CSV table of C-alpha atoms in Angstrom, one decimal:
chain,number,residue,atom,x,y,z
A,88,MET,CA,21.3,-17.4,-3.9
A,89,THR,CA,19.5,-18.8,-7.0
A,90,MET,CA,16.3,-19.0,-5.1
A,91,GLU,CA,16.6,-15.4,-4.0
A,92,LYS,CA,16.9,-14.3,-7.6
A,93,ASP,CA,13.8,-16.3,-8.7
A,94,ILE,CA,11.7,-14.8,-5.9
A,95,HIS,CA,12.4,-11.1,-6.5
A,96,PRO,CA,14.9,-10.8,-9.3
A,97,ALA,CA,14.6,-7.0,-9.5
A,98,ALA,CA,15.0,-6.0,-5.9
A,99,ALA,CA,17.0,-2.8,-5.9
A,100,GLY,CA,19.2,-3.7,-3.0
A,101,GLN,CA,20.2,-7.0,-4.5
A,102,GLU,CA,20.9,-5.4,-7.9
A,103,ALA,CA,23.2,-2.9,-6.2
A,104,ASN,CA,25.1,-5.6,-4.4
A,105,ALA,CA,25.5,-7.7,-7.5
A,106,ALA,CA,26.7,-4.6,-9.4
A,107,ASP,CA,29.4,-3.9,-6.8
A,108,ALA,CA,30.6,-7.5,-7.1
A,109,ALA,CA,30.6,-7.8,-10.9
A,110,GLY,CA,32.3,-4.5,-11.9
A,111,PRO,CA,31.5,-1.7,-14.3
A,112,ALA,CA,29.8,-3.8,-16.9
A,113,THR,CA,27.2,-5.1,-14.4
A,114,GLU,CA,26.8,-1.6,-13.1
A,115,ARG,CA,25.8,-0.4,-16.5
A,116,SER,CA,23.5,-3.3,-16.9
A,117,ALA,CA,21.8,-2.5,-13.5
A,118,PHE,CA,21.5,1.1,-14.5
A,119,GLN,CA,19.9,0.3,-17.8
A,120,ARG,CA,17.5,-2.0,-16.1
A,121,LEU,CA,16.6,0.7,-13.6
A,122,MET,CA,15.8,3.0,-16.4
A,123,THR,CA,13.8,0.4,-18.2
A,124,VAL,CA,11.6,-0.9,-15.4
A,125,THR,CA,11.4,2.0,-13.0
A,126,VAL,CA,12.4,5.5,-14.2
A,127,GLY,CA,11.3,5.0,-17.7
A,128,PRO,CA,7.7,3.9,-16.9
A,129,ILE,CA,7.3,6.9,-14.5
A,130,VAL,CA,8.5,9.4,-17.1
A,131,ALA,CA,6.4,7.8,-19.9
A,132,ALA,CA,3.3,7.8,-17.7
A,133,PHE,CA,3.6,11.5,-17.0
A,134,LEU,CA,4.1,12.2,-20.7
A,135,LEU,CA,1.1,10.1,-21.6
A,136,SER,CA,-1.0,11.9,-19.0
A,137,ALA,CA,0.3,15.2,-20.4
A,138,ILE,CA,-0.9,14.3,-23.8
A,139,ILE,CA,-4.4,13.4,-22.4
A,140,LEU,CA,-4.5,16.8,-20.6
A,141,MET,CA,-3.6,18.6,-23.8
A,142,LEU,CA,-6.3,16.8,-25.7
A,143,VAL,CA,-8.9,18.1,-23.3
A,144,GLY,CA,-7.5,21.7,-23.4
A,145,ILE,CA,-5.5,21.7,-20.2
A,146,ASN,CA,-1.9,22.9,-20.0
A,147,PRO,CA,0.0,19.9,-18.5
A,148,LEU,CA,2.8,22.2,-17.2
A,149,THR,CA,0.2,24.3,-15.3
A,150,TYR,CA,-1.5,21.1,-13.9
A,151,TYR,CA,1.8,19.6,-12.7
A,152,GLY,CA,2.9,23.0,-11.4
A,153,TYR,CA,-0.2,23.2,-9.2
A,154,ILE,CA,0.5,19.7,-7.9
A,155,LEU,CA,4.1,20.6,-7.0
A,156,GLU,CA,3.1,23.9,-5.5
A,157,ARG,CA,0.3,22.5,-3.4
A,158,SER,CA,1.8,19.3,-2.1
A,159,LEU,CA,5.6,20.0,-1.7
A,160,LEU,CA,6.4,23.7,-1.9
A,161,SER,CA,3.9,24.9,0.8
A,162,GLY,CA,4.3,24.0,4.5
A,163,LEU,CA,0.7,23.0,5.0
A,164,GLY,CA,0.7,20.9,1.8
A,165,LEU,CA,3.9,19.1,2.8
A,166,GLU,CA,2.3,18.3,6.2
A,167,GLN,CA,-0.8,16.9,4.5
A,168,THR,CA,1.3,14.8,2.2
A,169,ALA,CA,3.2,13.3,5.1
A,170,THR,CA,0.0,12.6,6.9
A,171,ARG,CA,-1.6,10.9,3.9
A,172,MET,CA,1.4,8.6,3.8
A,173,ALA,CA,0.6,6.8,7.0
A,174,PRO,CA,-2.2,4.4,5.9
A,175,LEU,CA,-0.5,3.9,2.5
A,176,LEU,CA,2.7,2.7,4.3
A,177,PHE,CA,0.9,0.1,6.3
A,178,LEU,CA,-0.7,-1.1,3.2
A,179,CYS,CA,2.7,-1.3,1.5
A,180,ALA,CA,4.0,-3.4,4.4
A,181,SER,CA,0.9,-5.7,4.0
A,182,LEU,CA,1.4,-6.2,0.3
A,183,ILE,CA,5.2,-6.7,0.5
A,184,ILE,CA,4.7,-9.6,2.8
A,185,ALA,CA,2.0,-11.2,0.6
A,186,PHE,CA,3.7,-10.6,-2.8
A,187,ARG,CA,7.1,-11.7,-1.6
A,188,ALA,CA,5.6,-14.9,-0.3
A,189,GLY,CA,3.8,-15.5,-3.6
A,190,ILE,CA,0.3,-14.7,-2.2
A,191,TRP,CA,-2.0,-12.3,-4.1
A,192,ASN,CA,-3.9,-10.6,-1.3
A,193,LEU,CA,-6.2,-8.3,-3.2
A,194,GLY,CA,-8.6,-8.0,-0.3
A,195,THR,CA,-6.9,-5.2,1.4
A,196,ASP,CA,-9.7,-2.7,0.9
A,197,GLY,CA,-12.1,-4.8,2.8
A,198,GLN,CA,-9.6,-5.5,5.5
A,199,PHE,CA,-8.7,-1.8,5.7
A,200,LEU,CA,-12.3,-0.7,6.1
A,201,LEU,CA,-13.3,-3.4,8.7
A,202,GLY,CA,-10.2,-2.5,10.7
A,203,ALA,CA,-11.1,1.2,10.5
A,204,VAL,CA,-14.7,0.5,11.7
A,205,ALA,CA,-13.5,-1.8,14.5
A,206,SER,CA,-11.2,0.9,15.9
A,207,ALA,CA,-13.7,3.7,15.3
A,208,ALA,CA,-16.4,1.7,17.2
A,209,ALA,CA,-14.3,0.8,20.2
A,210,ALA,CA,-12.0,3.8,20.8
A,211,PRO,CA,-14.6,6.5,21.6
A,212,LEU,CA,-16.3,4.2,24.1
A,213,LEU,CA,-13.0,3.6,25.9
A,214,VAL,CA,-12.1,7.3,26.4
A,215,GLY,CA,-12.3,8.1,30.1
A,216,VAL,CA,-12.3,4.4,30.9
A,217,LEU,CA,-8.7,3.6,29.9
A,218,PRO,CA,-5.6,5.9,29.7
A,219,GLY,CA,-5.2,7.6,26.3
A,220,TRP,CA,-2.3,5.3,25.2
A,221,ALA,CA,-4.3,2.2,26.1
A,222,VAL,CA,-7.3,3.5,24.1
A,223,LEU,CA,-5.1,3.8,21.0
A,224,LEU,CA,-3.4,0.4,21.7
A,225,VAL,CA,-6.8,-1.4,21.9
A,226,GLY,CA,-8.0,0.4,18.8
A,227,PHE,CA,-4.9,-0.8,16.8
A,228,ALA,CA,-5.1,-4.3,18.3
A,229,LEU,CA,-8.7,-4.7,17.4
A,230,ALA,CA,-8.1,-3.4,13.8
A,231,ALA,CA,-5.3,-5.9,13.3
A,232,ILE,CA,-7.3,-8.8,14.7
A,233,VAL,CA,-10.4,-8.0,12.6
A,234,GLY,CA,-8.3,-7.6,9.4
A,235,ALA,CA,-6.6,-10.9,10.0
A,236,VAL,CA,-9.9,-12.7,10.8
A,237,TRP,CA,-11.4,-11.4,7.6
A,238,SER,CA,-8.7,-13.3,5.6
A,239,ILE,CA,-9.3,-16.7,7.2
A,240,ILE,CA,-11.6,-18.0,4.5
A,241,PRO,CA,-9.3,-17.2,1.6
A,242,ALA,CA,-6.3,-18.4,3.7
A,243,LEU,CA,-7.9,-21.8,4.5
A,244,LEU,CA,-9.1,-22.3,0.9
A,245,LYS,CA,-5.6,-21.5,-0.4
A,246,ALA,CA,-3.7,-23.5,2.2
A,247,TYR,CA,-5.8,-26.7,2.1
A,248,GLN,CA,-7.8,-26.7,-1.1
A,249,GLY,CA,-5.5,-24.8,-3.5
A,250,VAL,CA,-8.2,-22.3,-4.4
A,251,ASN,CA,-6.9,-19.3,-6.3
A,252,GLU,CA,-6.7,-16.5,-3.7
A,253,ILE,CA,-7.1,-13.7,-6.3
A,254,ILE,CA,-10.8,-14.7,-6.6
A,255,THR,CA,-11.5,-15.3,-2.9
A,256,THR,CA,-9.7,-12.2,-1.6
A,257,LEU,CA,-11.5,-10.0,-4.1
A,258,MET,CA,-14.9,-11.5,-3.1
A,259,MET,CA,-14.1,-11.1,0.6
A,260,SER,CA,-13.0,-7.5,-0.1
A,261,PHE,CA,-16.4,-6.6,-1.7
A,262,LEU,CA,-18.2,-8.3,1.2
A,263,GLY,CA,-16.0,-6.5,3.7
A,264,VAL,CA,-16.7,-3.1,2.1
A,265,LEU,CA,-20.5,-3.7,2.3
A,266,LEU,CA,-20.3,-5.1,5.8
A,267,ALA,CA,-18.3,-2.1,7.0
A,268,SER,CA,-21.0,0.3,5.6
A,269,THR,CA,-23.8,-1.8,7.1
A,270,LEU,CA,-22.1,-1.8,10.6
A,271,VAL,CA,-21.7,2.0,10.4
A,272,LYS,CA,-25.4,2.4,9.5
A,273,LEU,CA,-26.7,0.0,12.1
A,274,ALA,CA,-24.7,-1.5,15.0
A,275,PHE,CA,-22.1,1.3,15.4
A,276,ARG,CA,-24.0,4.3,14.3
A,277,ASP,CA,-23.7,7.4,16.4
A,278,PRO,CA,-27.2,8.2,17.6
A,279,ALA,CA,-26.4,11.9,18.1
A,280,THR,CA,-25.9,12.5,14.3
A,281,THR,CA,-28.4,12.5,11.4
A,282,VAL,CA,-25.9,11.4,8.8
A,283,PRO,CA,-24.8,7.7,9.5
A,284,GLN,CA,-21.3,7.6,11.0
A,285,THR,CA,-19.6,6.1,14.0
A,286,ARG,CA,-18.9,8.0,17.1
A,287,THR,CA,-16.1,10.5,16.8
A,288,LEU,CA,-12.9,10.1,18.7
A,289,PRO,CA,-12.0,13.5,20.2
A,290,VAL,CA,-9.0,15.2,18.6
A,291,GLU,CA,-7.0,15.3,21.9
A,292,ASP,CA,-7.4,11.5,22.2
A,293,ARG,CA,-6.1,10.7,18.7
A,294,LEU,CA,-2.5,9.9,17.8
A,295,PRO,CA,-0.2,12.7,18.8
A,296,ARG,CA,1.2,15.2,16.2
A,297,LEU,CA,4.8,15.5,15.3
A,298,PHE,CA,6.9,18.6,16.3
A,299,ASP,CA,3.9,21.0,16.7
A,300,THR,CA,2.7,20.3,13.1
A,301,THR,CA,-0.4,18.7,11.8
A,302,ILE,CA,1.5,15.5,10.8
A,303,SER,CA,0.1,12.5,12.5
A,304,SER,CA,2.5,10.2,14.3
A,305,GLY,CA,0.9,7.4,12.4
A,306,LEU,CA,3.6,8.3,9.7
A,307,VAL,CA,6.3,7.1,12.1
A,308,TRP,CA,4.6,3.8,12.8
A,309,GLY,CA,3.9,3.3,9.1
A,310,LEU,CA,7.6,3.8,8.3
A,311,ILE,CA,8.6,1.4,11.1
A,312,ALA,CA,6.1,-1.2,9.7
A,313,VAL,CA,7.6,-1.0,6.2
A,314,LEU,CA,11.2,-1.2,7.4
A,315,LEU,CA,10.5,-4.1,9.8
A,316,VAL,CA,8.7,-6.1,7.1
A,317,HIS,CA,11.5,-5.5,4.7
A,318,LEU,CA,14.1,-6.7,7.2
A,319,MET,CA,11.9,-9.7,8.1
A,320,MET,CA,11.4,-10.8,4.5
A,321,THR,CA,15.1,-10.3,3.5
A,322,ARG,CA,17.1,-10.9,6.7
A,323,THR,CA,15.3,-13.5,8.8
A,324,SER,CA,14.8,-17.3,8.5
A,325,PHE,CA,11.1,-16.8,8.9
A,326,GLY,CA,11.0,-14.5,5.9
A,327,LEU,CA,13.1,-17.0,3.9
A,328,ARG,CA,10.6,-19.7,4.7
A,329,LEU,CA,7.7,-17.5,3.4
A,330,ARG,CA,9.6,-16.8,0.2
A,331,MET,CA,10.4,-20.4,-0.3
A,332,VAL,CA,6.8,-21.3,-0.1
A,333,GLY,CA,5.9,-18.7,-2.7
A,334,ALA,CA,8.8,-19.7,-5.0
A,335,ASN,CA,8.3,-23.5,-4.9
A,336,PRO,CA,5.7,-25.0,-2.6
A,337,VAL,CA,6.8,-28.6,-3.6
A,338,ALA,CA,10.4,-27.9,-2.8
A,339,ALA,CA,9.4,-26.2,0.5
A,340,THR,CA,7.4,-29.3,1.5
A,341,HIS,CA,10.4,-31.6,0.7
A,342,ALA,CA,12.6,-29.3,2.8
A,343,GLY,CA,10.3,-30.0,5.8
A,344,LEU,CA,8.3,-26.8,5.9
A,345,SER,CA,4.6,-26.7,6.7
A,346,VAL,CA,3.3,-25.0,3.6
A,347,PRO,CA,-0.3,-24.7,4.8
A,348,LEU,CA,0.7,-23.1,8.1
A,349,LEU,CA,3.1,-20.7,6.4
A,350,THR,CA,0.4,-19.7,4.0
A,351,LEU,CA,-2.0,-19.0,6.9
A,352,ALA,CA,0.7,-16.9,8.6
A,353,THR,CA,1.2,-14.9,5.4
A,354,PHE,CA,-2.4,-14.1,5.1
A,355,GLY,CA,-2.7,-13.3,8.8
A,356,LEU,CA,0.3,-10.9,8.8
A,357,SER,CA,-0.7,-9.2,5.5
A,358,ALA,CA,-4.4,-8.7,6.4
A,359,GLY,CA,-3.5,-7.7,10.0
A,360,LEU,CA,-1.3,-4.9,8.6
A,361,ALA,CA,-4.1,-3.8,6.3
A,362,GLY,CA,-6.4,-3.6,9.4
A,363,LEU,CA,-3.7,-1.4,11.1
A,364,SER,CA,-3.8,0.8,8.0
A,365,GLY,CA,-7.5,1.5,8.6
A,366,ALA,CA,-6.8,2.2,12.3
A,367,SER,CA,-4.0,4.6,11.6
A,368,GLU,CA,-6.4,6.7,9.4
A,369,ILE,CA,-9.1,6.8,12.0
A,370,LEU,CA,-7.1,7.1,15.2
A,371,GLY,CA,-4.7,9.5,13.6
A,372,VAL,CA,-6.7,11.7,11.3
A,373,ALA,CA,-10.4,11.2,10.7
A,374,GLY,CA,-11.7,10.2,14.1
A,375,ASN,CA,-14.8,8.4,12.7
A,376,VAL,CA,-16.0,6.4,9.8
A,377,PRO,CA,-18.9,7.7,7.7
A,378,ALA,CA,-21.3,5.4,5.9
A,379,ASN,CA,-20.3,4.3,2.4
A,380,TRP,CA,-16.7,5.6,2.9
A,381,ASN,CA,-14.1,3.7,0.9
A,382,PRO,CA,-10.9,5.5,-0.2
A,383,ALA,CA,-9.8,2.3,-2.1
A,384,TYR,CA,-6.2,2.8,-0.9
A,385,GLY,CA,-5.5,-0.9,-1.2
A,386,LEU,CA,-5.8,-1.1,-5.0
A,387,MET,CA,-4.0,2.2,-5.3
A,388,VAL,CA,-0.9,0.9,-3.5
A,389,ILE,CA,-0.5,-2.3,-5.6
A,390,PRO,CA,1.3,-0.6,-8.5
A,391,LEU,CA,3.5,1.3,-6.1
A,392,VAL,CA,4.7,-2.0,-4.5
A,393,PHE,CA,5.4,-3.5,-7.8
A,394,LEU,CA,7.1,-0.4,-9.1
A,395,ALA,CA,9.3,-0.6,-6.0
A,396,ARG,CA,10.2,-4.2,-6.8
A,397,PHE,CA,8.8,-5.2,-3.4
A,398,HIS,CA,11.6,-3.2,-1.7
A,399,GLY,CA,10.8,-1.4,1.5
A,400,VAL,CA,12.8,1.7,1.0
A,401,GLY,CA,11.7,2.0,-2.6
A,402,ALA,CA,8.1,1.7,-1.5
A,403,ILE,CA,8.5,4.5,1.0
A,404,VAL,CA,9.9,6.9,-1.7
A,405,LEU,CA,7.1,6.1,-4.1
A,406,VAL,CA,4.4,6.5,-1.4
A,407,PHE,CA,5.8,9.9,-0.7
A,408,PHE,CA,5.5,11.0,-4.3
A,409,TYR,CA,2.1,9.3,-4.7
A,410,SER,CA,0.8,11.1,-1.6
A,411,ALA,CA,2.0,14.4,-3.0
A,412,LEU,CA,0.3,13.6,-6.2
A,413,LEU,CA,-3.0,12.9,-4.4
A,414,ILE,CA,-2.8,16.1,-2.3
A,415,GLY,CA,-1.7,18.2,-5.2
A,416,SER,CA,-4.2,16.9,-7.7
A,417,GLU,CA,-7.1,17.9,-5.5
A,418,SER,CA,-6.0,21.5,-5.7
A,419,ALA,CA,-5.2,21.3,-9.4
A,420,ALA,CA,-8.6,19.8,-10.1
A,421,ARG,CA,-10.3,22.7,-8.3
A,422,ARG,CA,-8.3,25.4,-10.1
A,423,LEU,CA,-8.3,23.9,-13.6
A,424,GLY,CA,-11.6,22.1,-13.7
A,425,VAL,CA,-10.0,18.7,-14.1
A,426,PRO,CA,-11.9,15.8,-12.5
A,427,GLN,CA,-10.2,14.7,-9.2
A,428,ASN,CA,-10.3,11.1,-10.5
A,429,PHE,CA,-7.7,12.1,-13.2
A,430,THR,CA,-5.1,10.9,-10.7
A,431,LEU,CA,-6.4,7.4,-11.5
A,432,VAL,CA,-5.7,8.0,-15.1
A,433,LEU,CA,-2.1,8.7,-14.2
A,434,VAL,CA,-2.0,5.5,-12.2
A,435,ALA,CA,-3.5,3.5,-15.0
A,436,SER,CA,-0.9,5.0,-17.4
A,437,LEU,CA,1.8,4.1,-15.0
A,438,LEU,CA,0.6,0.5,-14.9
A,439,ILE,CA,0.6,0.3,-18.7
A,440,CYS,CA,4.1,1.7,-19.0
A,441,LEU,CA,5.3,-0.5,-16.2
A,442,GLY,CA,4.0,-3.6,-18.0
A,443,LEU,CA,5.7,-2.4,-21.2
A,444,GLY,CA,8.9,-1.8,-19.3
A,445,GLU,CA,8.8,-5.4,-18.0
A,446,TYR,CA,8.2,-6.7,-21.5
A,447,VAL,CA,11.2,-4.8,-22.9
A,448,ASP,CA,13.4,-5.9,-20.0
A,449,GLN,CA,12.5,-9.6,-20.4
A,450,HIS,CA,13.1,-9.3,-24.2
A,451,LYS,CA,16.6,-7.9,-23.6
A,452,ARG,CA,17.4,-10.6,-21.1
A,453,LYS,CA,16.4,-13.3,-23.6
A,454,LYS,CA,18.7,-11.7,-26.2
A,455,GLU,CA,21.6,-11.6,-23.8
A,456,ARG,CA,21.2,-15.3,-23.1
C-alpha cells in the first residue's frame, strides 16, 4: 500500500477510498486537496486568462459565453466536441501508461503522425480488396505497429543504457513529424491532387457514426482504451509490475522483475496507443493526411493527464471540457478577433496554476508532518 501511495499519491479513486476509511477529518483533508491541486488551478487559470483578455480589450464573459454556446449548447457543436475527443482519449491512455510507469514519453506527436500516415496510406488502397471492417482493422493495426516501432530507439537506450528518455523521445518526435511530412510529399502522395496529401479514404468506408449523428465511433474506442488502461494499471499484476519499475527500479530488480523488458513493454504500449490516436483521426474523421499537418495533440494532452492525477475517469472528464474549449474557441476567435492560439495561453495558465497548486499542497503536507 505504501508503494501505491508513492507512485500516484493523488489518484482520485484512492483518495476517496482513504477518506471513507478514515472518517470526516480525512474527508475534509481530501476535499481541501482536491480544491488545491485540481479545482483551484482550473478556476485560477480561467481568471488569469480573463485578465489577459481584458488587457487586450476583449470582454472575457463574452468570449467564454461564445465558447459555451458553440461547443455545448448547440447540437452540432456538441457533436463536434464529442468527435474531437477520440484522438485525445487515445493519447490520454498512452500517457497514463507511460507516466504511471515512471516513463516520460514526450514523443507522442511523432508517433501520432506516423500512425496517421501509415493508416492513411494503406486504407484507401485496401478499399474494394478487403471488407470494410478489415480495412479499418488493418489501418488501426498498422498505426499501432508504426507508433510502437518509432519508440524502439528511446526504449532501448532507456532500458539498457539508462539514457534520459525525455531527450530521446523529444528528438524522435521531431524526426517523426518531419518524416511524416516527407512521406506525404513523396512516397504516399496522391497523384490526383495538386496539393500534397495522401489518398482520401471515402466517407462511407470510414468509422461508422453514432446514432445518426456526425459523432465518430472512434469516441467509443477511445473511451474503452482509457478505461482498459486505467484498469490494467490499477487492478492487474502486470500494471503493478510496471508501476514498481517506475517507483523503484532497484527494488523491482531485487524482486525478480526484468526491468529492461518491462521498460520496453511500457514504451511499446504507450507509443502504440499514440499511433492508434492518429489512426482514429484519419479513419474516423479526416480521411487523409495533408503535408505539414501537425495538430500537436500530444503536448496538449500532457497537462490534462497530470491534472487528472493519472486517473482514467478524471482524464475523460477533462478531455471533454478541453475538446469543448477547442471547438468553442475557434468560433469565439472568429467573432471577437481573438487569435485561435489563445487557447494555448489558457493551457499555459493552467500549467502555471497547476504547478503553484502542487507547491502549496506540498507545503501544507510538510507543515502537517
